[in-house]
mmCIF file of C-alpha atoms in Angstrom:
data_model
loop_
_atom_site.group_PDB
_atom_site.id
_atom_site.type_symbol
_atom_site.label_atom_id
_atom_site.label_comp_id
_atom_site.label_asym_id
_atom_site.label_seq_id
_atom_site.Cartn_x
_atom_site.Cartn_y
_atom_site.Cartn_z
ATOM 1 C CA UNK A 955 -22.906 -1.441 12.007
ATOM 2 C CA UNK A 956 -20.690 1.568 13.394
ATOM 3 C CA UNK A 957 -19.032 3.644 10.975
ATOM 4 C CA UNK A 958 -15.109 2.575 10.414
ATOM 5 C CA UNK A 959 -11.990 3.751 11.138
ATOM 6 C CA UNK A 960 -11.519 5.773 8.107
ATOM 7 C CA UNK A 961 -15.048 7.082 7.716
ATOM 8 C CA UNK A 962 -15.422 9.421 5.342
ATOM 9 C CA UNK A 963 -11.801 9.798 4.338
ATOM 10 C CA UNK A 964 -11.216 9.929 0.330
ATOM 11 C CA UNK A 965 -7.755 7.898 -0.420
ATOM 12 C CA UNK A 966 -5.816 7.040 -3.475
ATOM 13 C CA UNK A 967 -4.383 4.227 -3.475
ATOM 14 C CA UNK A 968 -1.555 3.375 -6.701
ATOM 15 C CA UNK A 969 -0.271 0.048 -7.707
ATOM 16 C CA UNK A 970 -4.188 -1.069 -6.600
ATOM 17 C CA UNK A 971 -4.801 -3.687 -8.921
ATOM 18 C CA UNK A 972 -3.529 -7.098 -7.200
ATOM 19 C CA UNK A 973 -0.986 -7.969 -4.227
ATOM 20 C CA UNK A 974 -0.439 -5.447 -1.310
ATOM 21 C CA UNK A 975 -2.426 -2.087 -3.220
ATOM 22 C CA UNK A 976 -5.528 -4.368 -3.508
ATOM 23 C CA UNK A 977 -5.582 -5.682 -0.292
ATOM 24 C CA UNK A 978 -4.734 -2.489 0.572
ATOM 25 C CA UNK A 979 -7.850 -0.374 -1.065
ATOM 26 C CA UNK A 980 -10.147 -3.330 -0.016
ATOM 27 C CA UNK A 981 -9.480 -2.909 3.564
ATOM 28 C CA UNK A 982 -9.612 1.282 3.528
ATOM 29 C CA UNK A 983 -12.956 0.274 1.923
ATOM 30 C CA UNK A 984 -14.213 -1.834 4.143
ATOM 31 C CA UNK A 985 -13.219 0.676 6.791
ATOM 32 C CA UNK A 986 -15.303 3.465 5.248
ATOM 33 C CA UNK A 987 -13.040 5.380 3.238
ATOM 34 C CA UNK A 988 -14.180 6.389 -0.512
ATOM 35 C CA UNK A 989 -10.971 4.841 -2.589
ATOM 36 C CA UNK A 990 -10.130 6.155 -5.732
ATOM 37 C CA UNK A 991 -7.592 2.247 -6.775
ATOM 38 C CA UNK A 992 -4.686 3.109 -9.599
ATOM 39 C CA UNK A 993 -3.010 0.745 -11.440
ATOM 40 C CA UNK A 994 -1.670 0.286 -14.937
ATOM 41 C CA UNK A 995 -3.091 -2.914 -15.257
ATOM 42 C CA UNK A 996 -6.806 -1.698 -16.481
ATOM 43 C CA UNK A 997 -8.196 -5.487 -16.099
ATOM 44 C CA UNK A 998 -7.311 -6.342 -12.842
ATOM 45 C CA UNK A 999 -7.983 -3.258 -12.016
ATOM 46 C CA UNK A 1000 -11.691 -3.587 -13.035
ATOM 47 C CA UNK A 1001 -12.536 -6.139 -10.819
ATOM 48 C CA UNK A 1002 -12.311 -3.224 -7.507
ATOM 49 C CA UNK A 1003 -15.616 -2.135 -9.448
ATOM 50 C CA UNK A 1004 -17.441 -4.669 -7.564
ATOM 51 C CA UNK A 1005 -16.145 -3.253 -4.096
ATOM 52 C CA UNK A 1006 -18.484 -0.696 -1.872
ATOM 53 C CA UNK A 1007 -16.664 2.500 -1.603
ATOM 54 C CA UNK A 1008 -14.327 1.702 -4.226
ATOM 55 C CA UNK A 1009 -13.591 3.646 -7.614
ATOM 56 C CA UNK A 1010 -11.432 2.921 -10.186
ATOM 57 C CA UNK A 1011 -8.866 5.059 -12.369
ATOM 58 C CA UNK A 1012 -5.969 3.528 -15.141
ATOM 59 C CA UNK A 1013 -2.769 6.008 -13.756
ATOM 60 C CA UNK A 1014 0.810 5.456 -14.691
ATOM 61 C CA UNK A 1015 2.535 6.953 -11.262
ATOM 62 C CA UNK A 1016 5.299 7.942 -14.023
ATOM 63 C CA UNK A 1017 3.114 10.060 -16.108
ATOM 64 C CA UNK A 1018 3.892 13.440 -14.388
ATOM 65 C CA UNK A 1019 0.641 15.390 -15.882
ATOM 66 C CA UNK A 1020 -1.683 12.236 -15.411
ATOM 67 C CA UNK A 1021 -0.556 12.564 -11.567
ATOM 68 C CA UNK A 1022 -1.166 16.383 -11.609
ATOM 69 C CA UNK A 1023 -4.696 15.931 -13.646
ATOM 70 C CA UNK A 1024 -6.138 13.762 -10.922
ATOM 71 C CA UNK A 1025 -5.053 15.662 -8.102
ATOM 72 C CA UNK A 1026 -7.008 18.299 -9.643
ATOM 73 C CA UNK A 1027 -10.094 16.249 -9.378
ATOM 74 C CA UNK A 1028 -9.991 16.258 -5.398
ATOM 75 C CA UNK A 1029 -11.546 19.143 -3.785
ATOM 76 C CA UNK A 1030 -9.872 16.951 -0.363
ATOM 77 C CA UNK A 1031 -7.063 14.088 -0.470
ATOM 78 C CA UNK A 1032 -6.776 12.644 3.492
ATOM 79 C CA UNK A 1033 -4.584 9.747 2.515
ATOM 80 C CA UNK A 1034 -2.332 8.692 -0.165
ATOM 81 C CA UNK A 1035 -1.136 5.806 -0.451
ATOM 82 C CA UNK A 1036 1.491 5.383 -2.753
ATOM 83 C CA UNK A 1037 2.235 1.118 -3.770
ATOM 84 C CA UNK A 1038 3.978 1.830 -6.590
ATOM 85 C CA UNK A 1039 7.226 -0.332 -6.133
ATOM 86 C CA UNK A 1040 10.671 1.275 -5.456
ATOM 87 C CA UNK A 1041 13.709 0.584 -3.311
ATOM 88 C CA UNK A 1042 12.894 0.533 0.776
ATOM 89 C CA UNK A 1043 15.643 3.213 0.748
ATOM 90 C CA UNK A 1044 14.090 5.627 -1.333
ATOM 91 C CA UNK A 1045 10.418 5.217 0.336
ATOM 92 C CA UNK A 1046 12.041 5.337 3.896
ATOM 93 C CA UNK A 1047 14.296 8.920 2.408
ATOM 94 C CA UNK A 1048 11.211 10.150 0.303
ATOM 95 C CA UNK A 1049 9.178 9.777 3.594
ATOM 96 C CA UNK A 1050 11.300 11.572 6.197
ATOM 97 C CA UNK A 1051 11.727 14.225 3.503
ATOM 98 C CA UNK A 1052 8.233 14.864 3.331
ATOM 99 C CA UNK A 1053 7.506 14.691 7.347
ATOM 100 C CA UNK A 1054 10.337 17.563 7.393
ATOM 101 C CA UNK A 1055 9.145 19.794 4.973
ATOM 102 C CA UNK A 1056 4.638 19.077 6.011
ATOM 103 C CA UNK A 1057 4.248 17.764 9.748
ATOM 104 C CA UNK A 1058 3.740 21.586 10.458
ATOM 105 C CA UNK A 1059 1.083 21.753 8.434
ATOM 106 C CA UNK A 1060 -0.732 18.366 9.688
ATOM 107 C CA UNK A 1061 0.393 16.335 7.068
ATOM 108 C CA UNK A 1062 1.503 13.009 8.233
ATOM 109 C CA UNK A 1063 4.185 10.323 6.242
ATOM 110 C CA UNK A 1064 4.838 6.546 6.911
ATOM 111 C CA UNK A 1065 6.985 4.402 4.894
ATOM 112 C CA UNK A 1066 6.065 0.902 5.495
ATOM 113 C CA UNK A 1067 8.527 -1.628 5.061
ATOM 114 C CA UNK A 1068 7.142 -5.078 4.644
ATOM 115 C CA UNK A 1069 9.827 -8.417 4.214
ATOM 116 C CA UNK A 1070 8.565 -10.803 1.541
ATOM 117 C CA UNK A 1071 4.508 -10.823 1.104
ATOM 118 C CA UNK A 1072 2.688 -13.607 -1.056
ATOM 119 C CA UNK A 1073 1.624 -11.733 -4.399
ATOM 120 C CA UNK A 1074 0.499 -12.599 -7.095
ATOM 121 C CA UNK A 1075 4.208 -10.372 -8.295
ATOM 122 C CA UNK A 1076 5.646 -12.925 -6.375
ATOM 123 C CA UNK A 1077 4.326 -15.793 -7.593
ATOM 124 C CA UNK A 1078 5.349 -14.525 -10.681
ATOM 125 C CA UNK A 1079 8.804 -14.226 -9.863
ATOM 126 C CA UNK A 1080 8.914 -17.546 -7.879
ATOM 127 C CA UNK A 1081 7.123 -18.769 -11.017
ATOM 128 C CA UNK A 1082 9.681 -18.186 -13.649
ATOM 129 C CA UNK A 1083 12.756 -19.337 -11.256
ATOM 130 C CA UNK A 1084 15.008 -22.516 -13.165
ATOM 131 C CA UNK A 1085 13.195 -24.906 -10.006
ATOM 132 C CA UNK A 1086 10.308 -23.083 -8.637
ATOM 133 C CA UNK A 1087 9.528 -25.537 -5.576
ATOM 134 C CA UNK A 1088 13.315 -24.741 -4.840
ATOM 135 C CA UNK A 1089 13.076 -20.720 -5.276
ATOM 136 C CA UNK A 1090 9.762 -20.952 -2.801
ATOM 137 C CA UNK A 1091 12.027 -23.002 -0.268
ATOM 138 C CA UNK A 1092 14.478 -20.252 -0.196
ATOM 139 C CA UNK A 1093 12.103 -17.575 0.158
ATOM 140 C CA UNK A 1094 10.520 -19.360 2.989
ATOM 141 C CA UNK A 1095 13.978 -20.446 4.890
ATOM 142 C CA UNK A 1096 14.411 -16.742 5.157
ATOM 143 C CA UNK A 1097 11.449 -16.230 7.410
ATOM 144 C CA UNK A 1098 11.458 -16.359 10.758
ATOM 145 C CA UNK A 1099 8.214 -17.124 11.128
ATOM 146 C CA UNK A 1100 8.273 -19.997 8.246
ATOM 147 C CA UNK A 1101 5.793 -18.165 5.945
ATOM 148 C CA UNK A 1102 5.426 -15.307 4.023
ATOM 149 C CA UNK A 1103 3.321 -12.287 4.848
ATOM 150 C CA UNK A 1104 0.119 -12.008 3.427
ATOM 151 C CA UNK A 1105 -1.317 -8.445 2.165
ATOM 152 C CA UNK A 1106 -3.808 -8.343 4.312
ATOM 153 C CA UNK A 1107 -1.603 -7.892 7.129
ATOM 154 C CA UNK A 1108 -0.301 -5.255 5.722
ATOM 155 C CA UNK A 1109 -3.553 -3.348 4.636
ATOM 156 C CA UNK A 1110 -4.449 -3.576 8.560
ATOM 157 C CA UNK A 1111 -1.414 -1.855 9.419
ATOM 158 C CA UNK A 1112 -1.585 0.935 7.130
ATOM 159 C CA UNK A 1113 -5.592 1.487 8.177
ATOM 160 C CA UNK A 1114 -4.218 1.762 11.382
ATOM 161 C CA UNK A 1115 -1.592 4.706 9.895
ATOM 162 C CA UNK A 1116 -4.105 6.072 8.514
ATOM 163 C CA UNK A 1117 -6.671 6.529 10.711
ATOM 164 C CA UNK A 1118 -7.102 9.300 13.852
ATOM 165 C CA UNK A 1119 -5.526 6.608 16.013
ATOM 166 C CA UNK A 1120 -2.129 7.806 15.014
ATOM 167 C CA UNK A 1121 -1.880 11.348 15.038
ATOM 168 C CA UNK A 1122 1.289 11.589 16.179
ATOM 169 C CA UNK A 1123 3.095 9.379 14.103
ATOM 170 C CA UNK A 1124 4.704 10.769 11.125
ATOM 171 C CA UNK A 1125 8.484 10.249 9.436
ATOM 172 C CA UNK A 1126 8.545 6.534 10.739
ATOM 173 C CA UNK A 1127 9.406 3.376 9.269
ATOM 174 C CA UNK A 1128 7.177 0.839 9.889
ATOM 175 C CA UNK A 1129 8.882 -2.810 9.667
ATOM 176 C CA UNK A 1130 6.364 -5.303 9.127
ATOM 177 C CA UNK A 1131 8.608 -8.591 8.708
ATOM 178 C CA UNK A 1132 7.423 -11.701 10.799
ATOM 179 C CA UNK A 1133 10.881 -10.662 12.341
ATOM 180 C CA UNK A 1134 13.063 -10.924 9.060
ATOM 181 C CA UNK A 1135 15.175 -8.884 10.621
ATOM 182 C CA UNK A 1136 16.036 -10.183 13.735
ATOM 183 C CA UNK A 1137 18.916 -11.708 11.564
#
């Protein structure tokens, strides 16, 4: 089998334990990379054990000197990629902040801004709705397409990111939305 698209790369991924991260970390992994997964939640994060080329570490993104304690670890970081949940606004900001201040010195930023994927943080939500059957109707009325996304799709996207295919991408926003926004 030929080596992958990110062959050789050593990524973080946060928020790695279930939904989009997993998928995610799974995918880098499966394209070569050597993926150190995050997550708070230490059980579900256990189970990326099992996965080739994937390492696991408990990390609370909040934890300012747990952040700067594993970057200290990495004698080379090609790709982070950060899960952790926030606004779309502050990703897309934080992003073309970055891509100002490092393109010159190769380092490359994507926000990606997917509509509403089928996680198991989803679920949940859907889940604890008054009618559930009815909150899952109006999630899916809102998509063009008639489903949700799936995390996969999304871990394809961001391989593609962050591979040598796209060196000349950097301070984008990628929508991926079934066409959400088309209105």
């Amino acid at each position: 089998m030929p080596d992958g698209r990110l062959q050789g790369k050593e990524i973080i991924v946060t928020a790695a334990a279930q939904g989009i991260g997993r998928a995610v970390a799974e995918e880098f992994a499966k394209e070569g990379a050597n993926v150190l997964a995050t997550d708070i939640n230490g059980e579900k994060l256990a189970e990326l054990n099992a996965v080739k080329g994937v390492r696991t570490k408990i990390l609370d993104v909040t934890n300012y000197d747990a952040i700067k304690e594993l970057v200290t670890d990495f004698s080379k970081l090609d790709v982070l990629f950060n899960c952790a949940g926030t606004t779309k606004g502050a990703v897309i900001a934080f992003t073309k902040a970055l891509a100002a201040d490092f393109t010159a010195q190769g380092i490359r930023t994507h926000a990606i801004c997917p509509a509403t994927v089928d996680t198991p943080s989803l679920r949940q939500r859907i889940n604890s709705a008054p009618d559930p059957e009815e909150a899952m109707k109006n999630f899916l009325a809102r998509q063009k397409q008639g489903r949700l996304g799936r995390p996969d799709e999304i871990a394809k996207l961001s391989v593609f990111l962050a591979s040598d295919e796209a060196p000349y991408m950097t301070g984008c926003e990628h929508i991926i939305d079934g066409g959400w926004m088309l209105g």
